[in-house]
mmCIF file of the C-alpha atoms, coordinates in Angstrom:
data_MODEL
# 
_entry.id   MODEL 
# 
loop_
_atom_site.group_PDB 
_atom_site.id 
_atom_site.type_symbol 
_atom_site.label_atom_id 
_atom_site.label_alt_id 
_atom_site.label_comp_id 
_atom_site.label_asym_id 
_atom_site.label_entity_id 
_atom_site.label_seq_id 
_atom_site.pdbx_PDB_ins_code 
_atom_site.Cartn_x 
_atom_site.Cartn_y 
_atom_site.Cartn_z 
_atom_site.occupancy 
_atom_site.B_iso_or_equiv 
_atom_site.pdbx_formal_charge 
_atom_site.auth_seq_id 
_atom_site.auth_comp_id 
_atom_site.auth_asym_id 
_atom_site.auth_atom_id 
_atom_site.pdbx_PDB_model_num 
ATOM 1   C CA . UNK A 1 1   ? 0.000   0.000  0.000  1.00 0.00 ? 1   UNK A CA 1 
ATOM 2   C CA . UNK A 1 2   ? 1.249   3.766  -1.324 1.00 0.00 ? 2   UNK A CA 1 
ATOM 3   C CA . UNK A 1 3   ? 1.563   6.810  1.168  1.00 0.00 ? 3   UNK A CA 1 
ATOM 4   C CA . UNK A 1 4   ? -1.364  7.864  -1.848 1.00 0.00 ? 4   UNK A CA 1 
ATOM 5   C CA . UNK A 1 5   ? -3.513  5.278  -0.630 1.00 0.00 ? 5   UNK A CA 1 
ATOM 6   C CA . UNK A 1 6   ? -3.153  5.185  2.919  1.00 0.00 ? 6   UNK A CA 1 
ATOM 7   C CA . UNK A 1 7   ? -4.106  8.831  3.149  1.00 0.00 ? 7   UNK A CA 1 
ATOM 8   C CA . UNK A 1 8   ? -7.090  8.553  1.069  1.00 0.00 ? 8   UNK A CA 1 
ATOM 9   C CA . UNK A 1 9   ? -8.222  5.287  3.094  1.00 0.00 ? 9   UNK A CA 1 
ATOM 10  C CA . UNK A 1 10  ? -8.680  7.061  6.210  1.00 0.00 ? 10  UNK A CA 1 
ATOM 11  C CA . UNK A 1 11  ? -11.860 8.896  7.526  1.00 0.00 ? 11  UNK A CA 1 
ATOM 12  C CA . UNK A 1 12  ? -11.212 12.016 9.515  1.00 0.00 ? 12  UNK A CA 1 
ATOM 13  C CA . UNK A 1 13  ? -13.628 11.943 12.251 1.00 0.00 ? 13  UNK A CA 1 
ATOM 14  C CA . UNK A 1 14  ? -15.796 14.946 12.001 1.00 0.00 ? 14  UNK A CA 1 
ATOM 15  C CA . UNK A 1 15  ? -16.107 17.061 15.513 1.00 0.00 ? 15  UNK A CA 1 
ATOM 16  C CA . UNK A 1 16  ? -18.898 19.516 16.542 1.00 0.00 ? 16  UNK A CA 1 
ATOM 17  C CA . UNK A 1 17  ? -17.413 22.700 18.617 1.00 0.00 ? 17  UNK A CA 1 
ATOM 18  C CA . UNK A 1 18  ? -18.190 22.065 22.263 1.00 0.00 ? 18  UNK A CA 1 
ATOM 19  C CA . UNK A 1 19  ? -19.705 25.034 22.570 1.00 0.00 ? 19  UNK A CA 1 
ATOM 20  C CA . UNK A 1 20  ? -21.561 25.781 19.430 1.00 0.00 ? 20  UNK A CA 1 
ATOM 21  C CA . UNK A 1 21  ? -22.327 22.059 18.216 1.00 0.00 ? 21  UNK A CA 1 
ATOM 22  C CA . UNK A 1 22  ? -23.882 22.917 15.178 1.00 0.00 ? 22  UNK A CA 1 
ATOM 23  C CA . UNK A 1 23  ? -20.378 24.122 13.850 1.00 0.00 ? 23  UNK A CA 1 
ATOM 24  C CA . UNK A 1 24  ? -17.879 21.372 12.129 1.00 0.00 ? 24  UNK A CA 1 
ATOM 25  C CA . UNK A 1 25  ? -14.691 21.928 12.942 1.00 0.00 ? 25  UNK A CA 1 
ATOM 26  C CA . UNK A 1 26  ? -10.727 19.946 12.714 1.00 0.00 ? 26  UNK A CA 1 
ATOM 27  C CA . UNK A 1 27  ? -9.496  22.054 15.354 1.00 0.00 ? 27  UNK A CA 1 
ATOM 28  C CA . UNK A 1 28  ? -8.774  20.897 19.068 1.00 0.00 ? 28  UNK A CA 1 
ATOM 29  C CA . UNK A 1 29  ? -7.518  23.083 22.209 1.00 0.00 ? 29  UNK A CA 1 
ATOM 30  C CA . UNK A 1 30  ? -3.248  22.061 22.847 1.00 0.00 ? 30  UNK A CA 1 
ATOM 31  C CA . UNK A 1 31  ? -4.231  22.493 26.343 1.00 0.00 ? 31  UNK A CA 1 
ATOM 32  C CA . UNK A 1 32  ? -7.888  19.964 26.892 1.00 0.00 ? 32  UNK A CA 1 
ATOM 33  C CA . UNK A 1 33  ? -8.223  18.998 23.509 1.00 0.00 ? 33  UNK A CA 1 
ATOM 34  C CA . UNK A 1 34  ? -11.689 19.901 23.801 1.00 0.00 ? 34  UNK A CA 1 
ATOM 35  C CA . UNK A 1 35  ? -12.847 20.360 20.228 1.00 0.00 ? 35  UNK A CA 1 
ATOM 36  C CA . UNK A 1 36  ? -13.229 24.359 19.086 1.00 0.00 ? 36  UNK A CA 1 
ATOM 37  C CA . UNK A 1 37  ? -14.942 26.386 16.640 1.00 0.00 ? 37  UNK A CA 1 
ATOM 38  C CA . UNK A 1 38  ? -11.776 28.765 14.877 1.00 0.00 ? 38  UNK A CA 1 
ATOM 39  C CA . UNK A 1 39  ? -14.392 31.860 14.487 1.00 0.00 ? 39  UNK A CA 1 
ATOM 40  C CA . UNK A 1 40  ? -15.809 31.748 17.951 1.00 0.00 ? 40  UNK A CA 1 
ATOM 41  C CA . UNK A 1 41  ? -14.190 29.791 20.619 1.00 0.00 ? 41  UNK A CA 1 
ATOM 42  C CA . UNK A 1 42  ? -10.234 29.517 19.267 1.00 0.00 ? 42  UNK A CA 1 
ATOM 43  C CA . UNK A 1 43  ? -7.579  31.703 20.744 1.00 0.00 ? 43  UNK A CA 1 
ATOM 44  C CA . UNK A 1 44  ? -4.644  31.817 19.142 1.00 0.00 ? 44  UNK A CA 1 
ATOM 45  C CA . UNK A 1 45  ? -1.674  31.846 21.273 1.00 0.00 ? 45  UNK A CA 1 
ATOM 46  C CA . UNK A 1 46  ? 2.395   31.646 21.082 1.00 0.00 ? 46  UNK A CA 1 
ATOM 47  C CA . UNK A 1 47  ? 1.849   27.542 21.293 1.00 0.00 ? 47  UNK A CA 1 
ATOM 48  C CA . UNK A 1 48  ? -0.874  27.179 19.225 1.00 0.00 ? 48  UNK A CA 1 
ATOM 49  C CA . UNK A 1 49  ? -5.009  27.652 20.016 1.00 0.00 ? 49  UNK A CA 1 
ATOM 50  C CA . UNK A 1 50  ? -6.190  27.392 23.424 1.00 0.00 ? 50  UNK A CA 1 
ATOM 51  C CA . UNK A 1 51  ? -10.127 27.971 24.346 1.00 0.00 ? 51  UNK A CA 1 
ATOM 52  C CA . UNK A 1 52  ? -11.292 30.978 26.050 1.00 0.00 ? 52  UNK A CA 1 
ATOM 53  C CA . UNK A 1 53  ? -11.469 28.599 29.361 1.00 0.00 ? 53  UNK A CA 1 
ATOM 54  C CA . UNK A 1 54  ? -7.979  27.526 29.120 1.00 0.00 ? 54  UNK A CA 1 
ATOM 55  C CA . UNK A 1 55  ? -7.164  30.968 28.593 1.00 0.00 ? 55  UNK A CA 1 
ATOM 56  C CA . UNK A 1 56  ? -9.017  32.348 31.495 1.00 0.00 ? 56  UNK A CA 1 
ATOM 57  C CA . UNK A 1 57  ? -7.773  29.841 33.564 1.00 0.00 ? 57  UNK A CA 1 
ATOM 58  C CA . UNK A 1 58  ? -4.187  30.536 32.650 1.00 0.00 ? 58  UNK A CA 1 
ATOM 59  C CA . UNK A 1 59  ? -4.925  34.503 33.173 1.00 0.00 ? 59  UNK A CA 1 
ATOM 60  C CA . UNK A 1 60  ? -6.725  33.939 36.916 1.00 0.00 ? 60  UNK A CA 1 
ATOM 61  C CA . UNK A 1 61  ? -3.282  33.246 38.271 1.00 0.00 ? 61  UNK A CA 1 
ATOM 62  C CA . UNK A 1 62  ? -2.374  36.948 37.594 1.00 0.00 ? 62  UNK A CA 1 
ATOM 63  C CA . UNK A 1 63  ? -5.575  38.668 39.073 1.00 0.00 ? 63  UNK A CA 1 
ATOM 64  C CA . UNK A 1 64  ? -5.034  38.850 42.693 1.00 0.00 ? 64  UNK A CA 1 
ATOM 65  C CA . UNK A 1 65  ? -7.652  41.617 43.457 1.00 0.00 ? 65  UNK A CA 1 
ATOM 66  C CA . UNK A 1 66  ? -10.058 41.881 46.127 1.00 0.00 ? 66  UNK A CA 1 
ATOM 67  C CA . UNK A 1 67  ? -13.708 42.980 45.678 1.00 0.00 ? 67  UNK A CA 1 
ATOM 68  C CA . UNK A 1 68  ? -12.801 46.221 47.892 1.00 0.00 ? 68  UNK A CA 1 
ATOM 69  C CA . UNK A 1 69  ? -9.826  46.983 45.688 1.00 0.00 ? 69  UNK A CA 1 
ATOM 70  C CA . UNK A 1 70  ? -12.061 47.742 42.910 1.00 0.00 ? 70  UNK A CA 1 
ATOM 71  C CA . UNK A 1 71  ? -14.073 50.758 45.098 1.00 0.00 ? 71  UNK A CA 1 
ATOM 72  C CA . UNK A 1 72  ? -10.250 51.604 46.290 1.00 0.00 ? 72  UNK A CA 1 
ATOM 73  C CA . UNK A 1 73  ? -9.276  52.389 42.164 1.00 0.00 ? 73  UNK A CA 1 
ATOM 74  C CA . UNK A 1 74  ? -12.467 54.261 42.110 1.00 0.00 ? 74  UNK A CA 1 
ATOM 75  C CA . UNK A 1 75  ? -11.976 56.385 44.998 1.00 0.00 ? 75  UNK A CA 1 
ATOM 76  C CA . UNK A 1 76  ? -8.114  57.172 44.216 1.00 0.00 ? 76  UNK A CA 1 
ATOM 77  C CA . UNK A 1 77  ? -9.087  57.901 40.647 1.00 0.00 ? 77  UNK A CA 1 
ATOM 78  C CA . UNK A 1 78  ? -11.944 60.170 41.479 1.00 0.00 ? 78  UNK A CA 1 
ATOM 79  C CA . UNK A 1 79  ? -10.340 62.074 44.356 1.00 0.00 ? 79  UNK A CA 1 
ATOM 80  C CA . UNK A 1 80  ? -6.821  62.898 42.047 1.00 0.00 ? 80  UNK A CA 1 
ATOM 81  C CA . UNK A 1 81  ? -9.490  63.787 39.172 1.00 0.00 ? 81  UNK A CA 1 
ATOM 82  C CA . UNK A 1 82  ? -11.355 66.265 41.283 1.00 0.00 ? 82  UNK A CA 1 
ATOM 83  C CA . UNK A 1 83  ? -7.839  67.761 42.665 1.00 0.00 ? 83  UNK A CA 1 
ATOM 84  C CA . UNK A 1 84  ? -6.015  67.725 39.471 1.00 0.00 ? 84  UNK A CA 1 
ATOM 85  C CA . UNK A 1 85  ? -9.181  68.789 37.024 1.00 0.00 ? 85  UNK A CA 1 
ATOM 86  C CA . UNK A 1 86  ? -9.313  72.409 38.136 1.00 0.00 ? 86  UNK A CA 1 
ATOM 87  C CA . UNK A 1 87  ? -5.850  73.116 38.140 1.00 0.00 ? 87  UNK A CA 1 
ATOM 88  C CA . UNK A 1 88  ? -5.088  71.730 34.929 1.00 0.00 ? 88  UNK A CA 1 
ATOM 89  C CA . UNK A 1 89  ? -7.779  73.445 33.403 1.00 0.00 ? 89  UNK A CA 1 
ATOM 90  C CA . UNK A 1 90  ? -7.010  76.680 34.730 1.00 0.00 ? 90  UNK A CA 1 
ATOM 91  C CA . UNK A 1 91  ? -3.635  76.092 33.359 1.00 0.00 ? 91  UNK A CA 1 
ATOM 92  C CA . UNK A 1 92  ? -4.606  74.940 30.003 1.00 0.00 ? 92  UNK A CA 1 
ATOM 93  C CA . UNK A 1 93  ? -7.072  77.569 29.694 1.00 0.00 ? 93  UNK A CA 1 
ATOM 94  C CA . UNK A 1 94  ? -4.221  79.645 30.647 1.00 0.00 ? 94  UNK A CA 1 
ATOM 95  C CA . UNK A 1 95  ? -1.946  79.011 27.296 1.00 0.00 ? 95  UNK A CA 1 
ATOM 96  C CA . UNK A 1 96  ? -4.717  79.370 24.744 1.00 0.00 ? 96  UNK A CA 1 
ATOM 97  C CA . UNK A 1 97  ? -6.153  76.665 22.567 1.00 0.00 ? 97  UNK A CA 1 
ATOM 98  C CA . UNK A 1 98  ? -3.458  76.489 20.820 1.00 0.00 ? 98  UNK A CA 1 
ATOM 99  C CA . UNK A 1 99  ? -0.637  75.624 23.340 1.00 0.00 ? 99  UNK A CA 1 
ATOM 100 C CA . UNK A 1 100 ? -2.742  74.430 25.784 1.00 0.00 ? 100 UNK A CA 1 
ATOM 101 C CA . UNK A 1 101 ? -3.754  71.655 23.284 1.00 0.00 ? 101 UNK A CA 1 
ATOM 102 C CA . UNK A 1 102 ? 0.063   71.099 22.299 1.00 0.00 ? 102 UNK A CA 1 
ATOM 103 C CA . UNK A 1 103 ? 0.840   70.894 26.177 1.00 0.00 ? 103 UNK A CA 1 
ATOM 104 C CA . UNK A 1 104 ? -2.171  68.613 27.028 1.00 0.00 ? 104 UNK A CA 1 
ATOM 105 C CA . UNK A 1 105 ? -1.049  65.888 24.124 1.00 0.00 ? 105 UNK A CA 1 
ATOM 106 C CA . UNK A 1 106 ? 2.463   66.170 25.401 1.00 0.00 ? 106 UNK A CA 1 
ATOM 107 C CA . UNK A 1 107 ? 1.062   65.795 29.154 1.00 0.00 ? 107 UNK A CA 1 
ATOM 108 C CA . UNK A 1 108 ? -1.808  63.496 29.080 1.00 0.00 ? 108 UNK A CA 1 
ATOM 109 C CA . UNK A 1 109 ? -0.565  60.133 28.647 1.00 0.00 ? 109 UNK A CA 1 
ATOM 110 C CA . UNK A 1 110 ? 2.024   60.920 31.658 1.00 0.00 ? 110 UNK A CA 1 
ATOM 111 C CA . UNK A 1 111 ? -0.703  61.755 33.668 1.00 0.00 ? 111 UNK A CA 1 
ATOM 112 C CA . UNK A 1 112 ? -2.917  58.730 33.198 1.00 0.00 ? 112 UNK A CA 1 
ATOM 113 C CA . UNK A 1 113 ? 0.508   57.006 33.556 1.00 0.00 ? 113 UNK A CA 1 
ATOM 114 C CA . UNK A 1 114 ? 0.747   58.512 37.541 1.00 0.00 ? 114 UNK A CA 1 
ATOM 115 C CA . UNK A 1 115 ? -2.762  58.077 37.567 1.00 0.00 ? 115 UNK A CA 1 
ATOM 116 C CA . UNK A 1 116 ? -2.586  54.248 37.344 1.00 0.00 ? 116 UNK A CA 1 
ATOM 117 C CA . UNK A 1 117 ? 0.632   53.801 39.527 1.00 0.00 ? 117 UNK A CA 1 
ATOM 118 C CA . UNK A 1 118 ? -0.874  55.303 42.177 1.00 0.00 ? 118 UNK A CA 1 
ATOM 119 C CA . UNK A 1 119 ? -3.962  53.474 42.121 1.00 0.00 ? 119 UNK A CA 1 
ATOM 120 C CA . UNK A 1 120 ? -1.631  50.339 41.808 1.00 0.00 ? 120 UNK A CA 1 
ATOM 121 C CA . UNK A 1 121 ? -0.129  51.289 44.797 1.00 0.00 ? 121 UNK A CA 1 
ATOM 122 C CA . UNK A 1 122 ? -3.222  52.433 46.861 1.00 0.00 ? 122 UNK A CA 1 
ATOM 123 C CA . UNK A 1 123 ? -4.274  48.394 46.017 1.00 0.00 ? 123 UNK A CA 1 
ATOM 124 C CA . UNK A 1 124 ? -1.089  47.270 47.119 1.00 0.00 ? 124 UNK A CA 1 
ATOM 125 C CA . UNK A 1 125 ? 0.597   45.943 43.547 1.00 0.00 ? 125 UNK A CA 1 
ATOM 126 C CA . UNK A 1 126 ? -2.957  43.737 43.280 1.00 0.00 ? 126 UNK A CA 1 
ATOM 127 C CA . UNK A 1 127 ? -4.264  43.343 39.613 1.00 0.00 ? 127 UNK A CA 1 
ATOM 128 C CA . UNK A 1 128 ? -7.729  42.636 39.028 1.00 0.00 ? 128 UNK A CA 1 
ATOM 129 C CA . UNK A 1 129 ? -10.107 42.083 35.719 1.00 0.00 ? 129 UNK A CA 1 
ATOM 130 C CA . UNK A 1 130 ? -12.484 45.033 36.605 1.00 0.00 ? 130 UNK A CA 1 
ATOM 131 C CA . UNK A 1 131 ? -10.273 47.681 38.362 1.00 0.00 ? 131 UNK A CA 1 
ATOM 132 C CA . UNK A 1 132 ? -9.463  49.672 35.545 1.00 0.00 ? 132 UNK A CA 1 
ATOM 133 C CA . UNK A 1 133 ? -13.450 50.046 34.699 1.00 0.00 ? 133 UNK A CA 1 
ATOM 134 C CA . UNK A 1 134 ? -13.703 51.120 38.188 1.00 0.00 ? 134 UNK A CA 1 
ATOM 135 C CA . UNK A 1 135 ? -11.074 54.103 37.634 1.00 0.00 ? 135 UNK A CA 1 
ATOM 136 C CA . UNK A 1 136 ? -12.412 55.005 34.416 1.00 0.00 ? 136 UNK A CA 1 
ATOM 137 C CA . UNK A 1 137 ? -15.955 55.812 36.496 1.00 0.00 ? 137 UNK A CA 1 
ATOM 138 C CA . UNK A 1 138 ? -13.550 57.547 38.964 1.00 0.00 ? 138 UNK A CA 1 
ATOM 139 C CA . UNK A 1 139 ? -12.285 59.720 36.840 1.00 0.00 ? 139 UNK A CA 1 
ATOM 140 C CA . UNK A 1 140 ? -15.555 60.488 34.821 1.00 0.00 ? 140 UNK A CA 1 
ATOM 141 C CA . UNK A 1 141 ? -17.024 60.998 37.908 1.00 0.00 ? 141 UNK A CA 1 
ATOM 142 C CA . UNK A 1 142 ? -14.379 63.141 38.980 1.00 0.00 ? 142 UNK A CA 1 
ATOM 143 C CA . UNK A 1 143 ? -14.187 65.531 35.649 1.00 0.00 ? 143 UNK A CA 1 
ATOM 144 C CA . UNK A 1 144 ? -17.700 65.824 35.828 1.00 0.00 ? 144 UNK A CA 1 
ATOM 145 C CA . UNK A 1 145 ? -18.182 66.970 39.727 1.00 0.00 ? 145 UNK A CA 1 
ATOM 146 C CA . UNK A 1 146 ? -14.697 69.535 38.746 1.00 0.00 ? 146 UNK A CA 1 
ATOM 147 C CA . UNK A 1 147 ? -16.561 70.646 35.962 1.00 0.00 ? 147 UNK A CA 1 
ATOM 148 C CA . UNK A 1 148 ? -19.800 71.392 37.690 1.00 0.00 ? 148 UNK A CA 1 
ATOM 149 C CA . UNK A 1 149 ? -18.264 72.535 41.382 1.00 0.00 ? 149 UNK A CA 1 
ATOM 150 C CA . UNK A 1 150 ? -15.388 74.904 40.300 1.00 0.00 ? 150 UNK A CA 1 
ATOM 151 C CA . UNK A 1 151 ? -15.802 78.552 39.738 1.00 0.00 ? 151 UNK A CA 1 
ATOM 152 C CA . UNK A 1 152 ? -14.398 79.866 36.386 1.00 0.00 ? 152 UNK A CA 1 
ATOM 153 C CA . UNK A 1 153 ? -14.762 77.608 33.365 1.00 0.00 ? 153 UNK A CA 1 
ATOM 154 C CA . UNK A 1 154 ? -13.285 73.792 32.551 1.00 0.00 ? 154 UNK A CA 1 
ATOM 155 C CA . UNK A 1 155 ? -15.075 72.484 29.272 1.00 0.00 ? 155 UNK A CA 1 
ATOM 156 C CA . UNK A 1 156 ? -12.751 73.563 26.965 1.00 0.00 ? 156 UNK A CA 1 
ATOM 157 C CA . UNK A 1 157 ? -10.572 71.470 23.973 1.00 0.00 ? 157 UNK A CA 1 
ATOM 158 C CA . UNK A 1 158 ? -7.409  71.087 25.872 1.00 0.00 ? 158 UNK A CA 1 
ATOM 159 C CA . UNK A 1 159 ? -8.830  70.132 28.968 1.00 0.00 ? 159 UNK A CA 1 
ATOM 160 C CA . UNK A 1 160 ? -10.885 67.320 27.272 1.00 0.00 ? 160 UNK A CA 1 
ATOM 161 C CA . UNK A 1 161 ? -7.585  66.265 25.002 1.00 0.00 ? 161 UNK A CA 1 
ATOM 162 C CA . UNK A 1 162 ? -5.487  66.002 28.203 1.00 0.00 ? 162 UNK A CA 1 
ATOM 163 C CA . UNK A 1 163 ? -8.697  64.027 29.944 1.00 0.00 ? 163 UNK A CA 1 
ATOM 164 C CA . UNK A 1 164 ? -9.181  61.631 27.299 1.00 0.00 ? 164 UNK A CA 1 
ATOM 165 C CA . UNK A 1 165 ? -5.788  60.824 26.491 1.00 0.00 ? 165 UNK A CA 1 
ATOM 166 C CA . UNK A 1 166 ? -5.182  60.642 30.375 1.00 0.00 ? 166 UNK A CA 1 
ATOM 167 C CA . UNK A 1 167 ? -8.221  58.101 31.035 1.00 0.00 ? 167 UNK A CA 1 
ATOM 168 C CA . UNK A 1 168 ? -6.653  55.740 27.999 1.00 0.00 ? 168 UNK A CA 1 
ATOM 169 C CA . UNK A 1 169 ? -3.186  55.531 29.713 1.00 0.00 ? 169 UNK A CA 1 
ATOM 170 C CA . UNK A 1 170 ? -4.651  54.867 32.705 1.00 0.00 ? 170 UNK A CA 1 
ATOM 171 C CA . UNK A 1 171 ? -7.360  52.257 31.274 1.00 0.00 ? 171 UNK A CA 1 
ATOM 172 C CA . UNK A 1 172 ? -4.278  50.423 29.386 1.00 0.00 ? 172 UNK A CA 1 
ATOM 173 C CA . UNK A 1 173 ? -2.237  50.262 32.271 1.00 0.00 ? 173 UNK A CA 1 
ATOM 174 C CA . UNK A 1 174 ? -4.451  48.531 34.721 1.00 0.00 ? 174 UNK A CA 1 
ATOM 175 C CA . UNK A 1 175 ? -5.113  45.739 32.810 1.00 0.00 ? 175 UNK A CA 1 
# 
């Protein structure tokens, strides 16, 4: 018997995805083999696909966090926003659109930067999969009580640039 032959002999056993089973699929997880669907369920990893469960599991070992150290991000992140919001905007406001815009792009992402180290440190180095949603309240709920509390006026361009770029950094850097 050829290689020709042997290859066409055999039947490749035709899988459902565990969790969709009306989708065929070849494809197996490296980690539990449990069979997976490549548009929905397959993660592709340095070592080949993994499912999402594998993957969580793998991930869980990183996230230390406590429930309370989710309200701890939001209360650092709104109490620096309500401090820093004013003064920033004064001093934005300050420059002028233009420069204040230059100096809030050059700014920003250093801010959220602090912003998320000291919320990492307020929750004592602890990682979680819902802290940086909880600072990105804090800090919405923060501009928003600056904006509505302080005396002489915060909605302006730069002041929203430096906010938004700030809020990324600090979203990207507590995951």
């Amino acid at each position: 018997m050829t290689v020709e032959q042997n290859l066409t002999d055999d039947k490749v056993e035709t899988l459902y995805c565990a969790n969709h089973p009306q989708t065929e699929t070849l494809l197996r997880c490296n980690r539990c083999s449990k069979p997976i669907c490549v548009e929905k369920c397959a993660v592709q990893t340095d070592v080949g696909y993994r499912c999402k469960e594998c993957i969580r599991e793998v991930q869980d070992k990183y996230y230390t966090a406590e429930t309370k150290d989710n309200w701890i991000a939001l209360g650092v992140s709104f109490l620096v926003t309500i401090i820093a919001t004013p003064i920033l905007g004064f001093f934005l406001g300050f420059f002028g659109f233009f420069f204040g815009t230059i100096i809030a792009v050059l700014v920003g992402g250093s801010a959220g930067t602090m912003l998320s180290q000291i919320i990492r440190r307020a929750v004592g180095g602890r990682r979680g999969r819902n802290m940086r949603w909880f600072a990105l309240a804090g800090i919405i709920l923060g501009i928003l009580v600056a904006i509505l509390f302080t005396p002489f006026p915060l909605l302006n361009i730069p002041t929203l640039v430096f906010a938004v770029l700030a809020a990324t950094t600090a979203l990207s850097f507590l995951r």
